[in-house]
Short mmCIF file of C-alpha atoms and ligand atoms in Angstrom, two decimals:
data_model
loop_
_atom_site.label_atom_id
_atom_site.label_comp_id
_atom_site.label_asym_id
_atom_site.label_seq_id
_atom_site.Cartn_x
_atom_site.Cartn_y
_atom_site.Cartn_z
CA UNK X 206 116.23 94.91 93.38
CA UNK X 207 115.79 91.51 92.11
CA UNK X 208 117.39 88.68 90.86
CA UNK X 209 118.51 90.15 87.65
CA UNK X 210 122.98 89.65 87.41
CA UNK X 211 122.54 86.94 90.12
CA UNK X 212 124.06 83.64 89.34
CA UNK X 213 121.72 80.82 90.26
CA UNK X 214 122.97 77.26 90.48
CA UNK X 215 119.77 74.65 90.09
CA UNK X 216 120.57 70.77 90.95
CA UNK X 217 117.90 68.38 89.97
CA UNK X 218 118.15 65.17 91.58
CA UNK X 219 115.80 62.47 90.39
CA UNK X 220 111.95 62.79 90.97
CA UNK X 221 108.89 63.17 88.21
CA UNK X 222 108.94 66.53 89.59
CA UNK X 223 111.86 67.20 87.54
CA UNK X 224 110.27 67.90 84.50
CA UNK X 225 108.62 71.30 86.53
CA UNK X 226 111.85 72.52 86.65
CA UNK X 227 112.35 73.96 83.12
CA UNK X 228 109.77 76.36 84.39
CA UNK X 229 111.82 77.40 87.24
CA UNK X 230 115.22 78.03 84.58
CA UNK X 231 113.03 80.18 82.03
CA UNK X 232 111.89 82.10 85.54
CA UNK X 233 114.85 83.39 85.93
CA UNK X 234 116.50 83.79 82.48
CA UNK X 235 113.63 85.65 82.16
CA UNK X 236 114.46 87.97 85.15
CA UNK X 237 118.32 88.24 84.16
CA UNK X 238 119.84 85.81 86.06
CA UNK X 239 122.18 83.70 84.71
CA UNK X 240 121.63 79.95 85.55
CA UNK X 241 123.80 76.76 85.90
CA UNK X 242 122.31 73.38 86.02
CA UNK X 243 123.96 70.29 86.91
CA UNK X 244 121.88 66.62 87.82
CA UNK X 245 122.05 63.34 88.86
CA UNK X 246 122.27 60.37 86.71
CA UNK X 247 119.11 59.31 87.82
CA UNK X 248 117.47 62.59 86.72
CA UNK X 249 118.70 62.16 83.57
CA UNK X 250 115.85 59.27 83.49
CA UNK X 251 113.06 61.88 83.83
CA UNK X 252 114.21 65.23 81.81
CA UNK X 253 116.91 65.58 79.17
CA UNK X 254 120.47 67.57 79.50
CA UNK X 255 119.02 68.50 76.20
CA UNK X 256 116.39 70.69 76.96
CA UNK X 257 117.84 72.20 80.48
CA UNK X 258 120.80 73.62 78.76
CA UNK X 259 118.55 74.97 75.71
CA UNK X 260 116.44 76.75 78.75
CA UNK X 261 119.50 78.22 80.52
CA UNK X 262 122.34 78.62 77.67
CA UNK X 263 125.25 76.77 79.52
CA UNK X 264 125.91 73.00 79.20
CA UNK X 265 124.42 70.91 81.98
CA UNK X 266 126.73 68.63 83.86
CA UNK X 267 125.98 65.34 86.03
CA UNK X 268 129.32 63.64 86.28
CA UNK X 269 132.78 64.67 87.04
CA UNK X 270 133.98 64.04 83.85
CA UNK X 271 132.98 65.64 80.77
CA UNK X 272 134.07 64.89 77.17
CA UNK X 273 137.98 64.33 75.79
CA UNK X 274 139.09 63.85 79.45
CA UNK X 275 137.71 67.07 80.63
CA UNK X 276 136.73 67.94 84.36
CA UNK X 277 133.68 69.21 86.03
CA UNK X 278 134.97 70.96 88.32
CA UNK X 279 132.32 70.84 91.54
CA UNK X 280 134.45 73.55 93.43
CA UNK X 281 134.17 75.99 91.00
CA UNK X 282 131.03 74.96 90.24
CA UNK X 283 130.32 75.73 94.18
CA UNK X 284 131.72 78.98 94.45
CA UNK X 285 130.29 80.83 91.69
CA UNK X 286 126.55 80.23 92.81
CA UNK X 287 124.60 82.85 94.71
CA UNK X 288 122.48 80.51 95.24
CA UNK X 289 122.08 76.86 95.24
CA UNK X 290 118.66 75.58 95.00
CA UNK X 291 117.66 71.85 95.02
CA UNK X 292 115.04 71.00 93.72
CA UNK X 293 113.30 68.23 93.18
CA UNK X 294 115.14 67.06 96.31
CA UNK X 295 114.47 63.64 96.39
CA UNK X 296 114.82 61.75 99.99
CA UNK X 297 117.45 60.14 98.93
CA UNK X 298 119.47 63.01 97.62
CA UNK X 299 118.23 64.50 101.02
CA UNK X 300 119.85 62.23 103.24
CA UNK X 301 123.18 62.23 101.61
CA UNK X 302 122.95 65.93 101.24
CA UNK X 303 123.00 65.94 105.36
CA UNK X 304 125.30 63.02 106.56
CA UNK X 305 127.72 64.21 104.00
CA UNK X 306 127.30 61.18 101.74
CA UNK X 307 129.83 62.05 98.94
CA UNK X 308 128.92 60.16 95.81
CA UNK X 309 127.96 62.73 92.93
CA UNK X 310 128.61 65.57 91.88
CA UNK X 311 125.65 67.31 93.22
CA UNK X 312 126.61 66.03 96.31
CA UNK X 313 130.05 67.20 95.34
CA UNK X 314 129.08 71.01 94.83
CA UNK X 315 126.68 71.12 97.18
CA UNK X 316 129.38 70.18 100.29
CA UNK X 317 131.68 72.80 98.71
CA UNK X 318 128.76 75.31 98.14
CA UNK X 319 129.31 78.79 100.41
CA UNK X 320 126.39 80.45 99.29
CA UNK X 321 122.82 80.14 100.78
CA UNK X 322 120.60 76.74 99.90
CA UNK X 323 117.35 75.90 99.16
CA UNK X 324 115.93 72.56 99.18
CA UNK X 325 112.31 72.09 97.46
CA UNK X 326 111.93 68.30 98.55
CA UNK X 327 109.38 66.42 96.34
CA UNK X 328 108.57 63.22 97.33
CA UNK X 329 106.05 60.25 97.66
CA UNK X 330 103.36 61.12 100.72
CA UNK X 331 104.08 58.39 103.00
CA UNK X 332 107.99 59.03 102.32
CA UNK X 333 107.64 62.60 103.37
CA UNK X 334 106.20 62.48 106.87
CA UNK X 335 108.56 58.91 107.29
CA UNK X 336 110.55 59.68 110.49
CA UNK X 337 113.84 59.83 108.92
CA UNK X 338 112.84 62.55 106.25
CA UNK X 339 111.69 64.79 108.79
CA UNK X 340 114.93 64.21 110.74
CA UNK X 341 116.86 65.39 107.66
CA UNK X 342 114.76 68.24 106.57
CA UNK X 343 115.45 69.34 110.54
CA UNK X 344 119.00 68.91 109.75
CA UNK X 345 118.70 70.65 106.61
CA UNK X 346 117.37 73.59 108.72
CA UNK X 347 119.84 73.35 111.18
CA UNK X 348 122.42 74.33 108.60
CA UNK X 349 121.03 77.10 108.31
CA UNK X 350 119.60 75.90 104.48
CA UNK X 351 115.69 77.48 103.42
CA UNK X 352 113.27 74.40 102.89
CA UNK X 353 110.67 75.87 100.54
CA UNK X 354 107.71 72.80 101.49
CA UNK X 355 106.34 70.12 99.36
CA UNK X 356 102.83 71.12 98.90
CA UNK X 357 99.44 68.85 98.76
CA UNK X 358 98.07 67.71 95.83
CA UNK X 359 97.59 64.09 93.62
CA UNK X 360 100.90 62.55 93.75
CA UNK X 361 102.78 60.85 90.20
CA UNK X 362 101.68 57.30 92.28
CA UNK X 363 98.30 58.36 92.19
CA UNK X 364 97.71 59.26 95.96
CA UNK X 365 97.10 62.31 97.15
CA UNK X 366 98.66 64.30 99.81
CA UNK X 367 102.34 66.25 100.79
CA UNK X 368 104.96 65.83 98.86
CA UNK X 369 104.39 67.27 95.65
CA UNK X 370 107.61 69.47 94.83
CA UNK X 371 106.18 73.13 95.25
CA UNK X 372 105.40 75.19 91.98
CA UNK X 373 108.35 76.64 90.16
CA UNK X 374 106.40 79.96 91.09
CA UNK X 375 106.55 79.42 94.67
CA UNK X 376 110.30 78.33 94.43
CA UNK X 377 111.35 81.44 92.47
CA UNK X 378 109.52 83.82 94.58
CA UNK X 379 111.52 82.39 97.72
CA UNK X 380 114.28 83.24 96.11
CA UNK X 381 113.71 86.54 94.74
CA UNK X 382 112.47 87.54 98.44
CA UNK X 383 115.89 86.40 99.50
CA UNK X 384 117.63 88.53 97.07
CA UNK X 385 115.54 91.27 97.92
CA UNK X 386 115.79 90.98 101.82
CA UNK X 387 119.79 91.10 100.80
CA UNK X 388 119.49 94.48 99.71
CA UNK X 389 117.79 96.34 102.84
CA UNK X 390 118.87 100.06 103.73
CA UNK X 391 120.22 98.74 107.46
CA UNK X 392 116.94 100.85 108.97
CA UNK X 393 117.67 99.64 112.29
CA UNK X 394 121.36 99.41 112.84
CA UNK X 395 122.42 100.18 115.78
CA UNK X 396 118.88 99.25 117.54
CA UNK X 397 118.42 96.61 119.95
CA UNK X 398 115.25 94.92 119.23
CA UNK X 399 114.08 92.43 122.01
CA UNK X 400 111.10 89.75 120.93
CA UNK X 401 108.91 87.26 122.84
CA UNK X 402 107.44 84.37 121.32
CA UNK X 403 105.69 81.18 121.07
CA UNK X 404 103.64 80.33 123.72
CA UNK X 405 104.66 79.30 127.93
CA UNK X 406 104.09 75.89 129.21
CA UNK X 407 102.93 76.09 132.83
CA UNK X 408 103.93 72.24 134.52
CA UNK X 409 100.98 70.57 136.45
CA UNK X 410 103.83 67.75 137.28
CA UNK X 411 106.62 66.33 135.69
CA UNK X 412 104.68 65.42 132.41
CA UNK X 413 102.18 67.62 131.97
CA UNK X 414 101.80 71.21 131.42
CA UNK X 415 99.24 73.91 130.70
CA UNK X 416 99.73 75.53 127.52
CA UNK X 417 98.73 77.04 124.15
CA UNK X 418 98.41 76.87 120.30
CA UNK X 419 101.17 79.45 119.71
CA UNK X 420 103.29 78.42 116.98
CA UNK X 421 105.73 81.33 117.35
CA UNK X 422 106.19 82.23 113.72
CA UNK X 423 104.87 86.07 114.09
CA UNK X 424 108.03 86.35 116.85
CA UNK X 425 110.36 84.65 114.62
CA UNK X 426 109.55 86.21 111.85
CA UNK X 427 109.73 89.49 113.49
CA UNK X 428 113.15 88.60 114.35
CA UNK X 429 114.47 87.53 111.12
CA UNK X 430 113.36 91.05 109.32
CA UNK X 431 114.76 92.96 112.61
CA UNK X 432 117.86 91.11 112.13
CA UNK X 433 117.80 91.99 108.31
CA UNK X 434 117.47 95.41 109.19
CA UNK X 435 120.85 95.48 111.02
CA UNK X 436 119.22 95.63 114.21
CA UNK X 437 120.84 93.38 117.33
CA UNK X 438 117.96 90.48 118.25
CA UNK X 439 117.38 88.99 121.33
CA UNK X 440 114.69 86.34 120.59
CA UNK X 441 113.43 84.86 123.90
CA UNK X 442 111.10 82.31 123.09
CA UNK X 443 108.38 79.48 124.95
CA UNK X 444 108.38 75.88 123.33
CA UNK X 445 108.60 76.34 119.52
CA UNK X 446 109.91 74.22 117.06
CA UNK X 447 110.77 77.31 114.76
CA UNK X 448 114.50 77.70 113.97
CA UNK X 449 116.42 80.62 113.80
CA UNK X 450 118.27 80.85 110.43
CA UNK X 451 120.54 84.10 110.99
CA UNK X 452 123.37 84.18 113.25
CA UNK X 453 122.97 87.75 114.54
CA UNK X 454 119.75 86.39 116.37
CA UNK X 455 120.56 85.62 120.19
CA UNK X 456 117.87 83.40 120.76
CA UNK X 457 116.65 81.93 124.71
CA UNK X 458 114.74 79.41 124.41
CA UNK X 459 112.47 79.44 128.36
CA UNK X 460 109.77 77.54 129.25
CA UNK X 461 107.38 79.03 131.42
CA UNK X 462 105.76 82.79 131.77
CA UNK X 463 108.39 83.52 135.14
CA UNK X 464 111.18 82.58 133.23
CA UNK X 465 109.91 84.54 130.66
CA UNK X 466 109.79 87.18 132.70
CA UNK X 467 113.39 86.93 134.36
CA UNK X 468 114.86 86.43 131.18
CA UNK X 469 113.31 89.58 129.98
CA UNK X 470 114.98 91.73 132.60
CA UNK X 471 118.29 90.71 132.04
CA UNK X 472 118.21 93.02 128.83
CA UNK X 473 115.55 95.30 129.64
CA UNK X 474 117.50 98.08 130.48
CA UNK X 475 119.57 98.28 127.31
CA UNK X 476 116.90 97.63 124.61
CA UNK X 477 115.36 100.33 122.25
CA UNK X 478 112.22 98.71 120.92
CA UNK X 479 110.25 95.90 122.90
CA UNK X 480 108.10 93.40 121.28
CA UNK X 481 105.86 91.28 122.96
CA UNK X 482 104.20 88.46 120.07
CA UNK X 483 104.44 85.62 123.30
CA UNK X 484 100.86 84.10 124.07
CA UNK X 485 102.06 83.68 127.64
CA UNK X 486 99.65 81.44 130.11
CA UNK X 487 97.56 84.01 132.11
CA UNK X 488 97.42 81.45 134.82
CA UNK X 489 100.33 78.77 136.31
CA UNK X 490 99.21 75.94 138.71
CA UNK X 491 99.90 77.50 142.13
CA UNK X 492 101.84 73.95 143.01
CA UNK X 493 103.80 72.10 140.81
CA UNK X 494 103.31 67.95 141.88
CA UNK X 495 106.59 66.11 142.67
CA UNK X 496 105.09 62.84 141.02
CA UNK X 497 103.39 62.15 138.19
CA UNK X 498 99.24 62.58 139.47
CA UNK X 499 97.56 59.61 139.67
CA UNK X 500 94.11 59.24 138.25
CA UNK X 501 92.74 57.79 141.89
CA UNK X 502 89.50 60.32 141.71
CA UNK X 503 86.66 60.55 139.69
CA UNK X 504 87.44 64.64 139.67
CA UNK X 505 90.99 66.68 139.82
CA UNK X 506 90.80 70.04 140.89
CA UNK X 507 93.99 72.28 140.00
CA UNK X 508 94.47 75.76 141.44
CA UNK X 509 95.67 78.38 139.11
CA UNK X 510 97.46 81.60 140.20
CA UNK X 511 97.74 84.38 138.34
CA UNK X 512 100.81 84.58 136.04
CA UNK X 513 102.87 88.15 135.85
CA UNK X 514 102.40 90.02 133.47
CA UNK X 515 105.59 90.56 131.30
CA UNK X 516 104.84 93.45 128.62
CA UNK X 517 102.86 95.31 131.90
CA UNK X 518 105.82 95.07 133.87
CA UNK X 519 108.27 96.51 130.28
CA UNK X 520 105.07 99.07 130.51
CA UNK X 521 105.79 99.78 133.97
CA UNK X 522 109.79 100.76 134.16
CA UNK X 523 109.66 102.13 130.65
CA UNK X 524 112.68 104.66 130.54
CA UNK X 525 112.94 104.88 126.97
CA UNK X 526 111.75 101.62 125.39
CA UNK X 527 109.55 101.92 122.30
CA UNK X 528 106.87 98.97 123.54
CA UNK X 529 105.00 97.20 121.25
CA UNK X 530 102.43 94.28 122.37
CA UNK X 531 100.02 91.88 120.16
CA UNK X 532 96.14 92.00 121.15
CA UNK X 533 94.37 88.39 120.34
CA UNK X 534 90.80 89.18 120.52
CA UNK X 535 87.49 87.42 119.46
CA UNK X 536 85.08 90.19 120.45
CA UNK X 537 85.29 94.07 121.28
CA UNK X 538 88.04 93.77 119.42
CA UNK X 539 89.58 97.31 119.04
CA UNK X 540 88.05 98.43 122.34
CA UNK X 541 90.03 95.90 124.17
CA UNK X 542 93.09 96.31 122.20
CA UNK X 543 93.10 100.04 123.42
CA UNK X 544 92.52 99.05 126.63
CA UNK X 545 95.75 97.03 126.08
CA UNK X 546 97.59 100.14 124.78
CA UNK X 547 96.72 102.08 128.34
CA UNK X 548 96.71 99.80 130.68
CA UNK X 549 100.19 98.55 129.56
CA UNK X 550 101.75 101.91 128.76
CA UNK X 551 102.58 100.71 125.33
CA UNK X 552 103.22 102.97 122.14
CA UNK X 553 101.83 100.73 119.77
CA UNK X 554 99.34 97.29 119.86
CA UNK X 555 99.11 94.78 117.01
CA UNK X 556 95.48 93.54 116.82
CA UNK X 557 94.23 89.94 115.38
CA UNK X 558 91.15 88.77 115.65
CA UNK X 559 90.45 85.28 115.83
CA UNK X 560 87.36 86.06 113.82
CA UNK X 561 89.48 87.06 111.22
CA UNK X 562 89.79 83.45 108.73
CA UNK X 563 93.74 82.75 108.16
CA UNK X 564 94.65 85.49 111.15
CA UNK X 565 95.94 84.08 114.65
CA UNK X 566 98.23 81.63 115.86
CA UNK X 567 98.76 78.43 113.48
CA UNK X 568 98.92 79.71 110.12
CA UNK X 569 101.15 80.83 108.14
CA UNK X 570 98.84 84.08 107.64
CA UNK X 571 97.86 87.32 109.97
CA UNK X 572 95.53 89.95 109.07
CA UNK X 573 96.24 92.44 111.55
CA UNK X 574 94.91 96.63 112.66
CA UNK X 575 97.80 98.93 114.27
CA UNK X 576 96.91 101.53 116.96
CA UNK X 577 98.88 104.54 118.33
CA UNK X 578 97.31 106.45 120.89
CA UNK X 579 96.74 108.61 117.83
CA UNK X 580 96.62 106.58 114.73
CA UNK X 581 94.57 103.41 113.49
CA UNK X 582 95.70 101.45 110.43
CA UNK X 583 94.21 98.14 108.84
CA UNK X 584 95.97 95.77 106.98
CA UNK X 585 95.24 92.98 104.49
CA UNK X 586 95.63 89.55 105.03
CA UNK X 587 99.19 88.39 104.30
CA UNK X 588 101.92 86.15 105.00
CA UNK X 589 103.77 86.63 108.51
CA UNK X 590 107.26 87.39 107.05
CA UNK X 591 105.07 90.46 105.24
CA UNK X 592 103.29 91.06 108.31
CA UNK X 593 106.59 91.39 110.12
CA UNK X 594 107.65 93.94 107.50
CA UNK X 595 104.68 96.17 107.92
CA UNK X 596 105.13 96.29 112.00
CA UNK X 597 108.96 96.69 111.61
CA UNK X 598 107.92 99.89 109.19
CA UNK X 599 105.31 101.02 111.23
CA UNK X 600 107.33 101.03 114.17
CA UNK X 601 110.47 102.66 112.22
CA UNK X 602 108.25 105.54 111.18
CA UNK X 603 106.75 106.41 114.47
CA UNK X 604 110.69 106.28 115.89
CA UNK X 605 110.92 109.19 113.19
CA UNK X 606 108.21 111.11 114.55
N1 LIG O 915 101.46 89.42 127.80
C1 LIG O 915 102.58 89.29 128.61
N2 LIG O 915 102.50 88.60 129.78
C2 LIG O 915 101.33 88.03 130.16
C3 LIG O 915 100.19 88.15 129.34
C4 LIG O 915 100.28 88.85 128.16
O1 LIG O 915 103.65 89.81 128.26
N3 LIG O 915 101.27 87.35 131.29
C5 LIG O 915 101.55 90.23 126.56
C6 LIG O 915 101.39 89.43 125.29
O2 LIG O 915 102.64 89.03 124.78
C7 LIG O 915 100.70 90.45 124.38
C8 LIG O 915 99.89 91.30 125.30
O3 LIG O 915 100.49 91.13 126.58
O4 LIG O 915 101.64 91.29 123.75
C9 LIG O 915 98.43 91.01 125.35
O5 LIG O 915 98.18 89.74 125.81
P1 LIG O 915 96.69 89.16 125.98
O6 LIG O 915 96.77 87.80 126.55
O7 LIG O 915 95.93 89.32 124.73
O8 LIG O 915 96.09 90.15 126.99
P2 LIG O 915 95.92 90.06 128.52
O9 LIG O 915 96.47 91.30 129.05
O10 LIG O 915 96.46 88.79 129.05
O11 LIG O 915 94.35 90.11 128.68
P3 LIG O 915 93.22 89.00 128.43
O12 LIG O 915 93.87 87.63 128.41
O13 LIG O 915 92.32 89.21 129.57
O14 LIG O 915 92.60 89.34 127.11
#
């Protein structure tokens, strides 16, 4: 499966990164799919209708009105995209793109688009990490729209940092993954898949908390390729600032490890596979202050109690779960992970080690080993989406056994 037959709607909106995209259109005539570009005026300053509608064989439209009266239609336009990408998405084009700021056609088709959107911003450095950008890439998100990052690099003013529109490469293979994501067999339907993730925040008082560098990517992307699967997903997540983009995801967001846990057992009993990717705090403060603490002595001693532990406890009343629980080591690696395996009654234990460079909890990479009671298998490092694909077939295979 791939992109070839899909229709592919490209809107350029006006950055130097513009010129980048002719690379993008000849990606995917290449590949069979038929593309449709339209642009904003100001575009039209940087690359030529020209050349973008030699690259994709179809005129290229940036008004509403075309010659002898005619009209660009930005409905149909709209609905006969697959996709809609953006890109360059300049923050201007940005912001109207998310407070509905009707004033172009882009805008236009875009507002009236149905189909899934991706928005490669490109953008000066200190314009990118400005406040209000951030808001309205969050917003962007919220719509459920892919952002496919500006990436680092010298910028066309000569600095150098984020905001350099990310490499027609990187933008087409976003897109073909979609596609190909599209097209999965339904493995899991029927399955209830429960996930923890991100990390628990344990309060010391009413500002502070004890805590961890979980991201929660591996859980959300675990969830995602669950979901795509056609399993039913109940996320239940610590502080994260990941977003769920799929609807059939019924995501909790908790806080600590005991609500964690509570939250947990509300859908224990009628889950099939249990995954726990959480880096929940072993240890909570055994009181929780009232007031803020005041820095009155020259030391502050905090008592810690011991936390519960959640995937022991799934371990524990197994019935008929299929468990599954992550292993973040930084020596003995596989003997502790095995230890893991027993001592939680788990079928299966996902093993990183922090020695590992790119594996762990902030990046956007894991290099992970599987173990069965039986079976050992090593993988290479890889993005988490593809890491979330090997456990998901891992864990389908043994469910075949
Ligand atoms: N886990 C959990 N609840 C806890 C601690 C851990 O559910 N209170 C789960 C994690 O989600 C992970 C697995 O148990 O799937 C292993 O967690 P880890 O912290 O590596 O192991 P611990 O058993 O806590 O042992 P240690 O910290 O001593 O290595």
């Amino acid at each position: 499966m791939s992109v070839s037959g899909k229709k592919v709607l490209i809107a350029v909106s006006g950055g130097i990164a513009a010129y980048k995209i002719h690379f993008l259109i000849r990606n995917f005539i290449k590949k069979g799919a038929e593309v449709q570009v339209i642009m904003t005026a100001d575009a039209e300053h940087f690359v030529t209708k020209l050349s973008l509608s030699t690259l994709s064989k179809k005129p290229v439209y940036s008004d509403f009105y075309g010659d002898n009266g005619s009209w660009n239609s930005h409905v149909e336009l709209a609905l006969w995209a697959d996709v809609m990408i953006v890109a360059p998405c300049t923050a201007n084009t940005l912001s109207k793109m998310v407070h509905g700021m009707c004033d172009n056609l882009l805008i236009a088709t875009y507002m009236s688009a149905k189909c899934p959107v991706f928005i490669a911003p490109a953008m000066d450095l200190d314009m990118y990490v400005h406040p209000s950008t951030k808001k309205n890439l969050e917003l962007a998100e919220s719509f459920g729209h892919t952002i496919i990052p500006a990436e680092n690099g010298e910028l066309a003013s000569g600095l150098v940092g984020q905001g350099r529109m990310a490499e027609p490469e990187t933008i087409f293979n976003v897109v073909e993954h979609f596609f190909n994501g599209e097209s999965h067999l339904e493995s899991l339907k029927g399955k209830t898949v429960l996930i923890t993730a991100g990390p628990t925040y344990e309060a010391i008082d009413p500002v502070r908390f004890i805590g961890n560098h979980s991201s929660g990517k591996m859980g959300f992307s675990l969830a995602a390729e669950a979901s795509k699967r056609g399993a039913k997903v109940i996320l239940i997540s610590g502080p994260s600032s990941q977003l769920i983009r799929d609807k059939n995801i019924e995501l909790h967001r908790v806080t600590s490890a005991r609500e964690m846990l509570s939250k947990v057992f509300e859908f224990y009993d009628r889950i099939d596979i249990g995954i726990a990717s959480a880096a929940v705090a072993d240890y909570a403060p055994k009181e929780v202050a009232k007031e803020k603490i005041k820095k009155n002595d020259e030391n502050l001693t905090i008592e810690l109690v011991k936390n519960p532990d959640i995937l022991k406890t799934m371990g524990e009343k197994k019935t008929h779960q299929f468990l599954v629980g992550f292993a973040l080591e930084t020596q003995n690696e596989e003997e502790n992970a095995k230890g893991k395996l027993e001592k939680k009654n788990l079928d299966m234990i996902v093993l990183n080690s922090l020695r590992d460079e790119g594996a762990g909890f902030k990046n956007d990479t894991n290099k992970i080993k599987i173990f069965t009671k039986t079976d050992k298998i090593e993988f290479n490092l890889k993005s988490k989406d593809e890491v979330a694909r090997d456990i998901l077939n891992f864990i389908e295979n043994q469910l075949l056994k």
